[in-house]
Amino acid sequence: MNDFTEFSSFRLAEGIQVRREKFGLLFYNYRGPRIYFVPSKKLIDDDFFDGKQTIGQLIDSIQSEHALPRKKIEHSLKTIFQTLEDKGLING
Amino acid sequence: MGNRFVEMGLSAPVNVTWEVTFSCNLSCVHCLSDSGQKRSGELTTEECIRVIDDLSAARIFQLNIGGGEPFTRLDFLDLMDYAHQKEIVTCISTNGTLIDEEVARRLDHRLVYIQVSLDGATVESNDAIRGKGSYKKVLRALEHLRKRNIAVSINTVLTKLNFPELDKLAQLAASFGARSRVSRLRPSGRAKDSWSGLNVSKEQMVEFSNWLSRNLDVSTGDSFFSVTTEERRSLGLNMCGACKLTCCVSPVGGLYPCAFLQEPEFMAGKVPEDSLALLWDGSPVFQSFRQLEIKSCESCHRFDLCHGGCPAIAYHTQRRLGIPDPGCLANCVSVKQNQWPLASSQ
């Protein structure tokens, strides 16, 4: 992933939809169609992918609910977003 | 496929099959819904709009439209436009006979998939099932759709009649730039009567399973997981998705586990009077269906590939749920190799 900083934001790739589920996020790709299960639990809300929020703001939001070190959250998010980008589900 | 996530329970279906009318201009001998004449109580345009609003609010991704023949509804294209405004993908299953140049123009949308039914590679084999003149009309429709570059698949319900023509059907689909899809005959609707005459033999089912393994680009609508081989493991579901990933809305708004189980005992409720999201989550019918376990299959070497197969076929052939799919590959193999006898898996 080239650009993953506090200022990064992400949008859904074309043809992709997403919704929140108990396990995390459920992505749907209308090409196929295929679905992808992302066990992100409550870390990321599906409206994060409208591109308006930055990673820094997302980390702030997570920290306000969970007493976790910033670096640890950032690492978890980077792993998740890397996977999503590799699968063609989001664009940076 | 993330079975463990599906087992946790989704907040709404991924896709919903919606049979929008019983009206059909053909009378195919294997019609799953015994369609023909429009019936009383079919949802009005306004009710259909409310259903779409409800499905959108539940955040379903895809509508699989069927019938009956959807294009016999005069409001059908307007309803599809409305679904697309809500960003719902529509996969429209049609007999193709009413698709002309103008209809193809209206269907030219990024969220539309068309699935045209063709049950034989020749006039003779197709029209024997779907009625005289249908083959030529379908080919004309495919030409209109190809000109618009609309995503199309040609769906064939596997029968004894078209079993020898599978390669030709795949070639025909390719010649129109369409994907080939083969789905399973199930003994519901008029197929209850034609089942014994049309359903492939166990030997043919084994041969078909091998054919699918050689033709990985052919889709099956997840209807053949009872005969899925390792080669196709990653291509789709390995279990029945009813009440877990999908459900069905009938032309009069009844909500059922799937299109092949539209029996009174399986009706969860009615839309749009009741909210789909509430029925999906709270209906006792759906809850018990999700807990359906085919215990006798759990020790089978194929369990991870099919999880007991299609409950609808088990129900229609033996009036019971919770028993193995009668078309299970393990049982098919028993015919040749005297292994996995049906009796021991029940």
Coordinates of N, CA, C and O in Angstrom, one line a residue, chain A residues 12 14-40 45-47, chain B residues 1-6 8-14 58-62 86-89 110-113 179 234-235 245 281:
Chain A
L12 N -14.9 3.3 -1.9 CA -15.2 2.0 -2.6 C -14.8 2.0 -4.0 O -15.0 3.0 -4.7
E14 N -15.3 0.9 -8.0 CA -16.5 0.9 -8.8 C -17.2 -0.5 -8.8 O -16.5 -1.5 -8.9
G15 N -18.4 -0.5 -8.6 CA -19.2 -1.7 -8.5 C -19.2 -2.4 -7.2 O -19.7 -3.5 -7.0
I16 N -18.6 -1.8 -6.2 CA -18.5 -2.4 -4.8 C -19.5 -1.7 -3.9 O -19.7 -0.5 -3.9
Q17 N -20.2 -2.5 -3.1 CA -21.0 -2.0 -2.0 C -20.6 -2.7 -0.7 O -20.0 -3.8 -0.8
V18 N -21.0 -2.1 0.4 CA -20.5 -2.6 1.7 C -21.6 -2.4 2.7 O -22.3 -1.4 2.6
R19 N -21.7 -3.3 3.7 CA -22.6 -3.0 4.8 C -22.0 -3.6 6.1 O -21.2 -4.6 6.0
R20 N -22.4 -3.1 7.2 CA -21.9 -3.6 8.5 C -22.7 -4.9 8.9 O -23.9 -5.0 8.7
E21 N -21.9 -5.8 9.4 CA -22.5 -7.1 10.0 C -21.8 -7.3 11.4 O -20.9 -6.6 11.7
K22 N -22.3 -8.3 12.0 CA -21.8 -8.6 13.4 C -20.3 -8.9 13.4 O -19.6 -8.5 14.3
F23 N -19.8 -9.5 12.3 CA -18.4 -9.9 12.3 C -17.5 -8.8 11.8 O -16.3 -8.9 11.8
G24 N -18.2 -7.8 11.2 CA -17.4 -6.7 10.6 C -18.0 -6.1 9.4 O -19.2 -5.6 9.4
L25 N -17.4 -6.3 8.2 CA -17.9 -5.7 7.0 C -18.2 -6.8 5.9 O -17.4 -7.7 5.8
L26 N -19.3 -6.6 5.2 CA -19.6 -7.5 4.1 C -19.6 -6.7 2.9 O -20.3 -5.7 2.7
F27 N -18.6 -7.1 2.0 CA -18.5 -6.4 0.7 C -19.2 -7.2 -0.4 O -19.2 -8.4 -0.4
Y28 N -19.7 -6.5 -1.4 CA -20.4 -7.1 -2.5 C -19.8 -6.5 -3.8 O -19.7 -5.3 -3.9
N29 N -19.3 -7.4 -4.7 CA -18.8 -6.9 -5.9 C -19.8 -7.3 -7.0 O -20.0 -8.5 -7.2
Y30 N -20.4 -6.4 -7.7 CA -21.4 -6.8 -8.7 C -20.8 -7.5 -9.9 O -21.5 -8.1 -10.7
R31 N -19.5 -7.4 -10.1 CA -18.9 -8.3 -11.1 C -18.7 -9.6 -10.5 O -18.0 -9.8 -9.5
G32 N -19.2 -10.6 -11.1 CA -19.2 -12.0 -10.5 C -20.6 -12.5 -10.4 O -20.9 -13.3 -11.2
P33 N -21.4 -12.0 -9.5 CA -21.1 -11.2 -8.4 C -20.4 -12.1 -7.3 O -20.5 -13.3 -7.3
R34 N -19.7 -11.4 -6.4 CA -19.0 -12.1 -5.3 C -19.2 -11.3 -4.0 O -19.4 -10.1 -4.1
I35 N -19.1 -12.0 -2.9 CA -19.1 -11.3 -1.6 C -17.8 -11.6 -0.9 O -17.2 -12.7 -1.1
Y36 N -17.5 -10.7 0.0 CA -16.2 -10.8 0.8 C -16.6 -10.5 2.2 O -17.2 -9.5 2.5
F37 N -16.1 -11.4 3.1 CA -16.3 -11.2 4.5 C -15.1 -10.6 5.2 O -14.0 -11.3 5.1
V38 N -15.2 -9.5 5.8 CA -14.0 -8.9 6.4 C -14.2 -8.8 7.9 O -15.0 -8.0 8.4
P39 N -13.5 -9.6 8.7 CA -13.8 -9.7 10.1 C -13.2 -8.5 10.9 O -12.3 -8.7 11.8
S40 N -13.7 -7.4 10.6 CA -13.1 -6.1 11.2 C -13.8 -5.8 12.5 O -13.6 -4.7 13.1
D45 N -16.8 1.6 10.4 CA -18.2 1.7 10.0 C -18.2 1.7 8.4 O -17.3 2.2 7.8
D46 N -19.3 1.3 7.9 CA -19.4 1.2 6.4 C -19.3 2.6 5.8 O -18.9 2.7 4.6
D47 N -19.8 3.6 6.5 CA -19.8 4.9 5.9 C -18.4 5.6 5.8 O -18.3 6.6 5.3
Chain B
M1 N -15.8 -19.1 0.6 CA -17.0 -18.6 1.2 C -16.9 -18.7 2.7 O -16.5 -19.7 3.3
G2 N -17.2 -17.6 3.4 CA -17.0 -17.5 4.8 C -18.2 -18.1 5.6 O -19.0 -17.4 6.2
N3 N -18.2 -19.5 5.6 CA -19.4 -20.1 6.3 C -19.6 -19.7 7.7 O -20.7 -19.5 8.2
R4 N -18.4 -19.5 8.4 CA -18.6 -19.2 9.9 C -19.2 -17.8 10.0 O -19.9 -17.6 11.0
F5 N -19.0 -16.9 9.1 CA -19.6 -15.6 9.2 C -21.1 -15.7 8.8 O -21.9 -15.0 9.4
V6 N -21.4 -16.5 7.8 CA -22.8 -16.7 7.5 C -23.6 -17.4 8.6 O -24.7 -17.0 8.9
M8 N -23.0 -16.9 11.7 CA -23.3 -15.9 12.7 C -24.6 -15.2 12.5 O -25.1 -14.6 13.4
G9 N -25.1 -15.3 11.3 CA -26.3 -14.6 10.9 C -26.1 -13.2 10.3 O -25.5 -12.4 11.0
L10 N -26.6 -13.0 9.1 CA -26.5 -11.7 8.4 C -27.7 -10.9 8.8 O -28.7 -11.4 9.1
S11 N -27.5 -9.6 8.8 CA -28.5 -8.6 9.1 C -29.6 -8.6 8.1 O -30.8 -8.2 8.4
A12 N -29.3 -9.0 6.9 CA -30.3 -9.0 5.8 C -29.8 -10.0 4.7 O -28.6 -10.4 4.7
P13 N -30.6 -10.4 3.8 CA -30.1 -11.3 2.7 C -29.1 -10.5 1.9 O -29.1 -9.3 1.8
V14 N -28.2 -11.2 1.2 CA -27.3 -10.6 0.2 C -28.1 -10.4 -1.1 O -28.0 -9.3 -1.7
A58 N -33.2 -2.4 4.0 CA -32.6 -3.6 4.6 C -31.2 -3.7 4.1 O -30.4 -4.5 4.6
R59 N -30.8 -3.0 3.0 CA -29.5 -3.0 2.4 C -29.1 -4.3 1.7 O -28.0 -4.8 1.8
I60 N -30.1 -4.9 1.1 CA -29.8 -6.0 0.2 C -29.0 -5.5 -1.0 O -29.2 -4.3 -1.4
F61 N -28.2 -6.3 -1.5 CA -27.3 -5.9 -2.6 C -27.9 -6.2 -4.0 O -27.7 -5.4 -5.0
Q62 N -28.6 -7.3 -4.1 CA -29.0 -7.8 -5.4 C -30.4 -8.4 -5.4 O -30.8 -9.1 -4.5
K86 N -32.0 3.0 -6.5 CA -31.6 2.7 -5.1 C -30.3 1.9 -5.1 O -29.9 1.4 -4.1
E87 N -29.6 1.8 -6.3 CA -28.3 1.1 -6.4 C -28.4 -0.4 -6.1 O -27.5 -1.0 -5.7
I88 N -29.6 -0.9 -6.4 CA -29.7 -2.4 -6.2 C -29.4 -3.0 -7.6 O -30.0 -2.6 -8.6
V89 N -28.6 -4.0 -7.6 CA -28.2 -4.8 -8.8 C -29.4 -5.7 -9.1 O -30.0 -6.3 -8.2
R110 N -25.7 -0.2 -16.1 CA -24.5 -0.9 -15.4 C -24.9 -1.9 -14.3 O -24.2 -2.8 -14.0
L111 N -26.1 -1.8 -13.8 CA -26.6 -2.6 -12.7 C -27.4 -3.8 -13.1 O -28.0 -4.5 -12.3
V112 N -27.5 -4.0 -14.4 CA -28.4 -5.1 -15.0 C -27.6 -6.3 -15.5 O -26.6 -6.1 -16.2
Y113 N -28.1 -7.4 -15.1 CA -27.7 -8.7 -15.7 C -29.0 -9.3 -16.2 O -30.0 -9.3 -15.6
R179 N -22.5 -15.8 -21.0 CA -22.0 -16.8 -20.1 C -23.0 -18.0 -20.1 O -24.2 -17.8 -20.2
S234 N -14.1 -23.5 -5.0 CA -13.9 -22.0 -4.7 C -14.9 -21.2 -5.6 O -14.9 -20.0 -5.5
L235 N -15.7 -21.8 -6.4 CA -16.6 -21.1 -7.4 C -17.9 -20.6 -6.8 O -18.6 -19.9 -7.5
L245 N -28.4 -16.4 3.3 CA -27.9 -15.4 2.3 C -29.0 -14.9 1.4 O -28.8 -13.9 0.8
D281 N -35.1 -11.5 10.4 CA -34.5 -11.7 11.7 C -35.4 -12.5 12.6 O -34.9 -13.4 13.4

